[in-house]
Amino acid sequence: MLEYSHRVVSAIVGFLVLAVFIITLTKHRREGEPVFYASSALFFTILQALLGAAAVKWPQSPPVMALHFGFSLLAFASTMLLVIWAYRMKRGSAVAYHRAELPRSLYKLTWAIFGYIYIVVYIGAYIRHTKSAGGCSGWPLCNGELIPEMSGAAGLVFVHRVAALIIFLLIAVLAYRIYREPAAHAGLKRTAAWTFGLVLTQVLSGALVTATLGYDQVYIFTSLLHNVIISILFALLAELAIRTWKLRRR
């Protein structure tokens, strides 16, 4: 029932994404930004469907299966970017975004974080597909140690935790820099604040996932919550990366 309902919902999503792509291409074909978002959403949705079919037809290794979640993140982020763009157009606030000039170092930092978080997410997906989540008991320490035995599942989960801590610190620095930047638009500062709030929530949800590892009926929901938060966080980071790039000082 779960597997088949997932296929039905995926098919509906596929048709919706196709419809959005056609409408965007029809009404905004001369504007590169929305066409790019709609095209990316369609491409990664189709790629997701093909990967899902391949996973059913042929056995896949955990590294390949982990890519499945990574591509779904890109599809979700593309769709959310299109939603944000449409909302901005509706409010008529797009002009203000093109008046500011941000330091080039800011967009470089944002893109570095955006690329790095994709790697961290991939490690998390790999942990899920190798069923290694129980490698570290307790939080924030791993098995009661500051640095556990770096082998097997414990080493993998510990690396993910350290990488997540680095993400938290980097996003805190990014949010602070945007907030203190005089040329930053109010909407950009608001997005940065949301990004910091989400990364903090993601860290806490990771602790919740660890706490519920032994309770299957609860763990399924805490792990889903962990996935939902990182998906929204990734999409907002994509928005920040694109805005800081477009507003970079020439």
Short mmCIF file of C-alpha atoms in Angstrom, two decimals:
data_model
loop_
_atom_site.label_atom_id
_atom_site.label_comp_id
_atom_site.label_asym_id
_atom_site.label_seq_id
_atom_site.Cartn_x
_atom_site.Cartn_y
_atom_site.Cartn_z
CA MET A 1 0.00 0.00 0.00
CA LEU A 2 2.80 2.41 0.91
CA GLU A 3 4.82 1.59 -2.19
CA TYR A 4 1.89 1.87 -4.58
CA SER A 5 0.55 5.09 -3.02
CA HIS A 6 4.02 6.57 -3.43
CA ARG A 7 3.93 5.72 -7.15
CA VAL A 8 0.48 7.29 -7.54
CA VAL A 9 1.50 10.50 -5.78
CA SER A 10 4.73 10.63 -7.79
CA ALA A 11 2.75 10.33 -11.03
CA ILE A 12 0.44 13.18 -9.97
CA VAL A 13 3.47 15.31 -9.05
CA GLY A 14 5.03 14.52 -12.44
CA PHE A 15 1.97 15.79 -14.33
CA LEU A 16 1.77 18.90 -12.14
CA VAL A 17 5.43 19.72 -12.75
CA LEU A 18 4.91 19.21 -16.49
CA ALA A 19 1.91 21.55 -16.42
CA VAL A 20 3.88 24.21 -14.54
CA PHE A 21 6.71 23.87 -17.07
CA ILE A 22 4.33 24.38 -20.00
CA ILE A 23 2.62 27.37 -18.37
CA THR A 24 5.95 28.97 -17.46
CA LEU A 25 7.30 28.44 -20.96
CA THR A 26 4.11 29.88 -22.48
CA LYS A 27 3.81 33.00 -20.32
CA HIS A 28 7.42 33.76 -19.34
CA ARG A 29 9.59 32.32 -22.10
CA ARG A 30 11.56 35.58 -22.40
CA GLU A 31 12.49 35.56 -18.71
CA GLY A 32 15.38 33.22 -18.07
CA GLU A 33 14.99 32.78 -14.31
CA PRO A 34 11.51 31.15 -14.10
CA VAL A 35 12.17 29.04 -17.21
CA PHE A 36 15.38 27.75 -15.63
CA TYR A 37 13.57 26.83 -12.40
CA ALA A 38 10.68 25.11 -14.20
CA SER A 39 13.07 23.24 -16.51
CA SER A 40 15.20 22.09 -13.57
CA ALA A 41 12.14 20.91 -11.65
CA LEU A 42 10.95 18.89 -14.66
CA PHE A 43 14.39 17.44 -15.37
CA PHE A 44 15.06 16.28 -11.82
CA THR A 45 11.51 14.97 -11.40
CA ILE A 46 11.94 12.79 -14.51
CA LEU A 47 15.39 11.72 -13.30
CA GLN A 48 13.86 10.78 -9.95
CA ALA A 49 11.23 8.66 -11.67
CA LEU A 50 13.86 6.85 -13.72
CA LEU A 51 16.02 6.23 -10.66
CA GLY A 52 13.00 4.89 -8.79
CA ALA A 53 12.18 2.54 -11.64
CA ALA A 54 15.81 1.38 -11.81
CA ALA A 55 15.82 0.71 -8.04
CA VAL A 56 12.79 -1.56 -8.48
CA LYS A 57 14.02 -3.38 -11.59
CA TRP A 58 17.66 -3.87 -10.63
CA PRO A 59 19.44 -4.07 -7.26
CA GLN A 60 21.22 -0.79 -6.46
CA SER A 61 24.16 -0.17 -4.15
CA PRO A 62 23.76 2.24 -1.18
CA PRO A 63 25.95 4.93 -2.85
CA VAL A 64 23.63 4.94 -5.87
CA MET A 65 20.50 4.84 -3.71
CA ALA A 66 21.77 7.83 -1.73
CA LEU A 67 21.75 9.86 -4.95
CA HIS A 68 17.99 9.33 -5.10
CA PHE A 69 17.45 11.70 -2.17
CA GLY A 70 20.02 14.16 -3.51
CA PHE A 71 18.18 14.50 -6.82
CA SER A 72 14.86 14.83 -5.02
CA LEU A 73 16.36 17.78 -3.11
CA LEU A 74 17.26 19.47 -6.39
CA ALA A 75 13.74 18.89 -7.76
CA PHE A 76 12.17 20.31 -4.61
CA ALA A 77 14.55 23.29 -4.50
CA SER A 78 13.83 24.13 -8.16
CA THR A 79 10.09 24.09 -7.49
CA MET A 80 10.41 26.22 -4.36
CA LEU A 81 12.62 28.72 -6.20
CA LEU A 82 9.88 29.09 -8.79
CA VAL A 83 7.31 29.65 -6.03
CA ILE A 84 9.52 32.32 -4.40
CA TRP A 85 10.05 34.02 -7.77
CA ALA A 86 6.30 34.06 -8.48
CA TYR A 87 5.57 35.44 -5.00
CA ARG A 88 8.15 38.18 -5.50
CA MET A 89 6.67 39.12 -8.88
CA LYS A 90 3.18 39.20 -7.40
CA ARG A 91 4.27 41.58 -4.66
CA GLY A 92 6.19 43.74 -7.12
CA SER A 93 9.31 43.58 -4.97
CA ALA A 94 11.64 42.32 -7.71
CA VAL A 95 12.97 45.78 -8.62
CA ALA A 96 14.48 46.37 -5.20
CA TYR A 97 16.48 43.16 -5.50
CA HIS A 98 18.34 44.52 -8.53
CA ARG A 99 19.37 47.83 -6.97
CA ALA A 100 21.70 46.53 -4.28
CA GLU A 101 25.30 45.45 -4.77
CA LEU A 102 26.69 42.83 -2.41
CA PRO A 103 30.37 41.99 -1.82
CA ARG A 104 31.63 39.23 -4.08
CA SER A 105 32.99 37.39 -1.04
CA LEU A 106 29.41 36.98 0.20
CA TYR A 107 28.23 35.11 -2.89
CA LYS A 108 31.37 32.94 -2.84
CA LEU A 109 30.70 31.99 0.78
CA THR A 110 27.04 31.24 0.02
CA TRP A 111 27.89 29.00 -2.94
CA ALA A 112 30.55 27.18 -0.94
CA ILE A 113 27.99 26.44 1.80
CA PHE A 114 25.41 25.40 -0.80
CA GLY A 115 27.81 22.87 -2.35
CA TYR A 116 29.04 21.63 1.01
CA ILE A 117 25.57 21.01 2.43
CA TYR A 118 24.77 18.79 -0.57
CA ILE A 119 27.73 16.58 0.44
CA VAL A 120 26.53 16.49 4.06
CA VAL A 121 23.03 15.51 2.92
CA TYR A 122 24.49 12.75 0.73
CA ILE A 123 26.37 11.34 3.74
CA GLY A 124 23.12 11.36 5.71
CA ALA A 125 21.28 9.56 2.89
CA TYR A 126 24.11 7.02 2.67
CA ILE A 127 23.79 6.37 6.42
CA ARG A 128 20.07 5.72 5.97
CA HIS A 129 20.55 3.30 3.07
CA THR A 130 23.32 1.39 4.86
CA LYS A 131 21.19 1.29 8.05
CA SER A 132 24.07 2.82 10.02
CA ALA A 133 22.03 5.33 12.04
CA GLY A 134 22.55 3.32 15.23
CA GLY A 135 26.33 3.65 14.98
CA CYS A 136 26.31 6.47 17.56
CA SER A 137 24.19 6.15 20.67
CA GLY A 138 23.62 9.30 22.68
CA TRP A 139 23.86 12.93 21.66
CA PRO A 140 25.93 15.08 21.27
CA LEU A 141 28.64 12.60 22.27
CA CYS A 142 28.96 9.46 20.18
CA ASN A 143 28.79 6.33 22.35
CA GLY A 144 29.80 8.47 25.32
CA GLU A 145 33.07 9.56 23.68
CA LEU A 146 34.16 12.86 22.24
CA ILE A 147 35.91 11.02 19.38
CA PRO A 148 34.71 7.41 19.01
CA GLU A 149 36.33 4.51 17.20
CA MET A 150 36.46 5.75 13.60
CA SER A 151 35.39 2.55 11.91
CA GLY A 152 32.14 1.10 10.66
CA ALA A 153 28.82 2.74 11.42
CA ALA A 154 30.11 4.77 14.36
CA GLY A 155 32.76 6.48 12.24
CA LEU A 156 30.24 7.23 9.49
CA VAL A 157 27.68 8.77 11.83
CA PHE A 158 30.38 10.71 13.68
CA VAL A 159 31.65 12.23 10.41
CA HIS A 160 28.07 13.25 9.58
CA ARG A 161 27.66 14.92 12.96
CA VAL A 162 30.91 16.86 12.65
CA ALA A 163 29.98 17.90 9.10
CA ALA A 164 26.55 19.04 10.35
CA LEU A 165 28.20 21.10 13.12
CA ILE A 166 30.38 22.81 10.52
CA ILE A 167 27.25 23.56 8.45
CA PHE A 168 25.63 25.15 11.51
CA LEU A 169 28.65 27.38 12.13
CA LEU A 170 28.98 28.37 8.46
CA ILE A 171 25.30 29.30 8.15
CA ALA A 172 25.52 31.29 11.40
CA VAL A 173 28.42 33.27 9.90
CA LEU A 174 26.53 33.72 6.61
CA ALA A 175 23.35 34.93 8.34
CA TYR A 176 25.35 37.37 10.45
CA ARG A 177 27.18 38.76 7.41
CA ILE A 178 23.95 39.26 5.47
CA TYR A 179 22.25 40.85 8.47
CA ARG A 180 25.17 43.29 8.93
CA GLU A 181 25.47 44.08 5.19
CA PRO A 182 24.05 47.59 4.57
CA ALA A 183 23.24 46.82 0.92
CA ALA A 184 21.29 43.65 1.75
CA HIS A 185 17.58 43.86 0.96
CA ALA A 186 15.10 43.23 3.79
CA GLY A 187 13.85 40.11 1.99
CA LEU A 188 17.40 38.76 1.79
CA LYS A 189 17.88 39.31 5.52
CA ARG A 190 14.57 37.57 6.20
CA THR A 191 15.66 34.56 4.13
CA ALA A 192 18.99 34.47 6.00
CA ALA A 193 17.13 34.51 9.34
CA TRP A 194 14.89 31.63 8.21
CA THR A 195 17.96 29.71 7.06
CA PHE A 196 19.63 30.06 10.45
CA GLY A 197 16.43 29.07 12.25
CA LEU A 198 16.07 25.99 10.06
CA VAL A 199 19.67 24.83 10.52
CA LEU A 200 19.24 25.14 14.29
CA THR A 201 15.99 23.15 14.08
CA GLN A 202 17.75 20.57 11.89
CA VAL A 203 20.45 20.04 14.51
CA LEU A 204 17.81 19.53 17.20
CA SER A 205 15.82 17.17 14.97
CA GLY A 206 19.02 15.15 14.52
CA ALA A 207 19.17 14.77 18.29
CA LEU A 208 15.51 13.70 18.23
CA VAL A 209 16.27 11.07 15.58
CA THR A 210 19.03 9.65 17.80
CA ALA A 211 16.74 9.62 20.85
CA THR A 212 14.01 7.66 19.02
CA LEU A 213 16.24 5.09 17.31
CA GLY A 214 14.87 2.25 19.43
CA TYR A 215 11.22 3.12 18.86
CA ASP A 216 10.30 2.22 15.28
CA GLN A 217 6.78 3.71 15.34
CA VAL A 218 8.18 7.10 16.42
CA TYR A 219 11.48 6.95 14.55
CA ILE A 220 9.76 6.85 11.15
CA PHE A 221 8.22 10.27 11.88
CA THR A 222 11.31 11.88 13.43
CA SER A 223 13.42 10.79 10.45
CA LEU A 224 10.78 12.18 8.07
CA LEU A 225 10.81 15.46 10.00
CA HIS A 226 14.61 15.52 9.63
CA ASN A 227 14.23 15.09 5.85
CA VAL A 228 11.55 17.77 5.52
CA ILE A 229 13.60 20.37 7.41
CA ILE A 230 16.76 19.75 5.36
CA SER A 231 14.74 19.97 2.13
CA ILE A 232 13.40 23.43 3.00
CA LEU A 233 16.80 24.53 4.30
CA PHE A 234 18.48 23.39 1.07
CA ALA A 235 15.93 25.28 -1.03
CA LEU A 236 16.40 28.51 0.95
CA LEU A 237 20.17 28.18 0.62
CA ALA A 238 19.68 27.84 -3.13
CA GLU A 239 17.65 31.06 -3.05
CA LEU A 240 20.42 32.84 -1.11
CA ALA A 241 23.07 31.50 -3.49
CA ILE A 242 21.22 32.80 -6.55
CA ARG A 243 20.38 36.19 -4.99
CA THR A 244 23.92 36.86 -3.77
CA TRP A 245 25.28 35.85 -7.17
CA LYS A 246 22.89 38.12 -9.07
CA LEU A 247 23.55 41.04 -6.72
CA ARG A 248 27.32 40.61 -6.52
CA ARG A 249 29.38 43.76 -6.96
CA ARG A 250 30.71 44.03 -10.50
#
